[in-house]
Short mmCIF file of C-alpha atoms in Angstrom, two decimals:
data_model
loop_
_atom_site.label_atom_id
_atom_site.label_comp_id
_atom_site.label_asym_id
_atom_site.label_seq_id
_atom_site.Cartn_x
_atom_site.Cartn_y
_atom_site.Cartn_z
CA MET A 1 66.33 280.41 25.42
CA LYS A 2 67.80 278.94 28.62
CA ARG A 3 66.47 275.50 27.64
CA ILE A 4 68.30 275.67 24.31
CA ILE A 5 71.54 276.74 25.99
CA TYR A 6 71.25 274.05 28.69
CA GLY A 7 70.29 271.45 26.08
CA ALA A 8 73.25 272.39 23.89
CA ALA A 9 75.60 272.28 26.89
CA ALA A 10 74.29 268.87 27.97
CA THR A 11 74.60 267.54 24.43
CA THR A 12 78.16 268.88 24.15
CA LEU A 13 79.16 267.23 27.44
CA MET A 14 77.52 263.99 26.35
CA LEU A 15 79.40 264.04 23.05
CA LEU A 16 82.72 264.87 24.71
CA GLY A 17 82.24 261.97 27.11
CA CYS A 18 81.62 259.53 24.30
CA LYS A 19 84.93 258.34 22.87
CA GLU A 20 83.50 256.49 19.88
CA SER A 21 84.04 258.31 16.60
CA PHE A 22 81.38 258.87 13.97
CA LYS A 23 80.62 256.06 11.56
CA LYS A 24 80.28 257.04 7.92
CA ARG A 25 77.55 256.08 5.50
CA SER A 26 77.79 256.47 1.74
CA GLU A 27 74.86 258.93 1.61
CA GLY A 28 76.91 261.79 3.12
CA LEU A 29 75.83 260.88 6.65
CA MET A 30 78.00 260.37 9.69
CA TYR A 31 76.42 259.01 12.84
CA LYS A 32 77.16 258.09 16.41
CA ILE A 33 74.93 255.97 18.64
CA ILE A 34 75.10 256.69 22.37
CA SER A 35 73.75 253.66 24.23
CA ASP A 36 74.00 251.77 27.46
CA GLY A 37 72.76 248.65 25.63
CA LYS A 38 69.97 248.02 28.13
CA GLY A 39 66.75 249.29 26.55
CA GLU A 40 64.27 247.42 24.40
CA LYS A 41 65.41 247.32 20.76
CA ILE A 42 63.18 248.87 18.09
CA GLN A 43 61.72 246.18 15.84
CA ASN A 44 60.34 246.62 12.34
CA GLY A 45 56.66 247.58 12.66
CA ASN A 46 57.08 249.12 16.15
CA PHE A 47 56.21 252.73 16.76
CA PHE A 48 58.58 254.95 18.68
CA GLU A 49 58.48 258.34 20.39
CA ILE A 50 61.42 260.48 19.45
CA GLN A 51 62.73 263.74 20.84
CA PHE A 52 64.96 265.64 18.44
CA ASP A 53 66.67 268.85 17.51
CA GLN A 54 68.33 269.87 14.29
CA THR A 55 71.05 272.51 13.93
CA TYR A 56 72.78 274.04 10.93
CA LYS A 57 76.45 274.45 11.75
CA ALA A 58 78.15 277.09 9.60
CA GLY A 59 81.62 278.04 10.76
CA ASN A 60 81.38 279.01 14.42
CA LYS A 61 77.64 279.82 14.21
CA ASP A 62 74.87 277.36 14.97
CA THR A 63 71.29 277.92 13.86
CA VAL A 64 68.52 275.81 15.41
CA LEU A 65 66.28 274.58 12.59
CA ALA A 66 63.92 272.46 14.68
CA ASP A 67 63.51 271.41 18.29
CA SER A 68 60.78 269.03 19.43
CA ARG A 69 60.84 270.62 22.89
CA ASN A 70 59.05 273.56 21.26
CA PHE A 71 56.23 271.54 19.68
CA GLY A 72 56.32 268.06 21.21
CA ASN A 73 58.00 264.75 20.53
CA GLN A 74 57.09 262.89 17.37
CA ILE A 75 55.72 259.38 16.98
CA ALA A 76 57.10 257.40 14.04
CA GLN A 77 56.77 253.85 12.79
CA MET A 78 59.83 251.72 12.18
CA ASP A 79 59.03 250.90 8.58
CA SER A 80 61.54 250.49 5.76
CA LEU A 81 59.10 252.11 3.32
CA GLY A 82 58.39 255.18 5.47
CA ILE A 83 61.92 256.00 6.67
CA PRO A 84 64.75 256.84 4.24
CA PRO A 85 67.03 253.78 3.85
CA ALA A 86 70.12 255.36 5.47
CA TYR A 87 68.11 256.44 8.52
CA TYR A 88 66.34 253.06 8.68
CA LYS A 89 69.70 251.28 8.90
CA ILE A 90 70.82 253.61 11.69
CA PHE A 91 67.57 253.46 13.67
CA SER A 92 67.35 249.66 13.36
CA GLN A 93 70.41 249.50 15.66
CA ILE A 94 69.02 251.54 18.54
CA ARG A 95 67.10 250.89 21.73
CA LYS A 96 64.75 252.73 24.05
CA GLY A 97 66.76 255.41 25.86
CA ASP A 98 69.47 255.57 23.20
CA SER A 99 70.55 258.78 21.52
CA VAL A 100 71.80 259.22 17.99
CA VAL A 101 73.79 262.11 16.55
CA ILE A 102 73.66 262.39 12.76
CA LYS A 103 75.83 264.81 10.80
CA GLN A 104 74.83 265.35 7.20
CA SER A 105 77.09 267.22 4.83
CA THR A 106 75.43 270.20 3.17
CA ASP A 107 77.33 269.21 0.02
CA SER A 108 75.26 266.02 -0.23
CA ILE A 109 72.02 267.93 0.44
CA ILE A 110 72.86 270.53 -2.22
CA LYS A 111 73.79 267.76 -4.68
CA MET A 112 70.31 266.19 -4.24
CA GLY A 113 68.71 269.47 -5.37
CA ASN A 114 65.95 271.61 -3.83
CA ALA A 115 68.25 272.67 -0.97
CA PRO A 116 67.32 275.83 0.95
CA GLU A 117 69.26 278.87 -0.29
CA PHE A 118 70.90 279.51 3.10
CA LEU A 119 72.87 276.23 2.94
CA LYS A 120 76.51 276.72 2.02
CA LYS A 121 78.90 274.03 0.81
CA GLY A 122 81.27 272.51 3.33
CA GLN A 123 78.92 272.83 6.31
CA PHE A 124 76.76 270.35 8.26
CA ILE A 125 73.23 269.77 9.46
CA ILE A 126 73.54 268.10 12.87
CA SER A 127 70.57 266.21 14.27
CA HIS A 128 70.22 264.77 17.78
CA TYR A 129 67.62 262.08 18.38
CA LYS A 130 66.60 260.41 21.63
CA ILE A 131 64.31 257.38 21.70
CA VAL A 132 61.90 258.17 24.52
CA ASN A 133 59.56 255.20 24.21
CA ILE A 134 58.69 252.21 22.02
CA PHE A 135 55.14 251.06 21.29
CA THR A 136 54.19 247.67 19.90
CA SER A 137 50.66 248.60 18.76
CA LYS A 138 49.06 251.41 16.79
CA GLU A 139 46.65 252.00 19.68
CA GLN A 140 49.53 252.67 22.09
CA ALA A 141 51.17 254.98 19.53
CA ASP A 142 47.91 256.86 18.90
CA SER A 143 47.41 257.35 22.63
CA ALA A 144 50.96 258.71 23.00
CA ALA A 145 50.48 260.98 19.96
CA LYS A 146 47.28 262.38 21.49
CA ALA A 147 49.15 263.07 24.74
CA GLN A 148 51.91 264.86 22.79
CA TYR A 149 49.27 266.88 20.94
CA ASP A 150 47.65 267.90 24.24
CA VAL A 151 51.03 269.01 25.66
CA ALA A 152 51.78 271.03 22.51
CA ARG A 153 48.34 272.65 22.66
CA GLN A 154 48.93 273.63 26.32
CA LYS A 155 52.32 275.15 25.43
CA ASP A 156 50.68 277.15 22.63
CA SER A 157 47.98 278.38 25.04
CA VAL A 158 50.61 279.51 27.57
CA LYS A 159 52.60 281.30 24.84
CA ALA A 160 49.45 282.98 23.52
CA ALA A 161 48.50 284.14 27.02
CA ALA A 162 51.98 285.57 27.58
#
């Protein structure tokens, strides 16, 4: 619980320190890239390790929907066929070490259909992504994925023992 609170506080401070406003996409997404412009840029075909959390913001209540700190970072491939077009355009701009905040209107999610019943109109799903590493080969990505799997398995073992 402390990690979530500290993570939320750090994210809030980071967002308050960033003066750039959100950019809007036509798909109901708003996004902000937080970058120092120094890391290696993700290229099409690269694999990348991403840390993320996703929160449903309804009024003054936040509900954590997912947090990779609980189950490990994910490895994804920068591929226009495997990543939704709006996200591909956003992620094609970022570098290793960058963070991205994406706000998606629940109205647009509901309009697409098959939305979870708890979503209410006029709210947002807020996702925070951090690019931890970039891999140029499948072998590197597979090795990193195995390491993430091992870490997740250890966390599960510790939780089960507790």
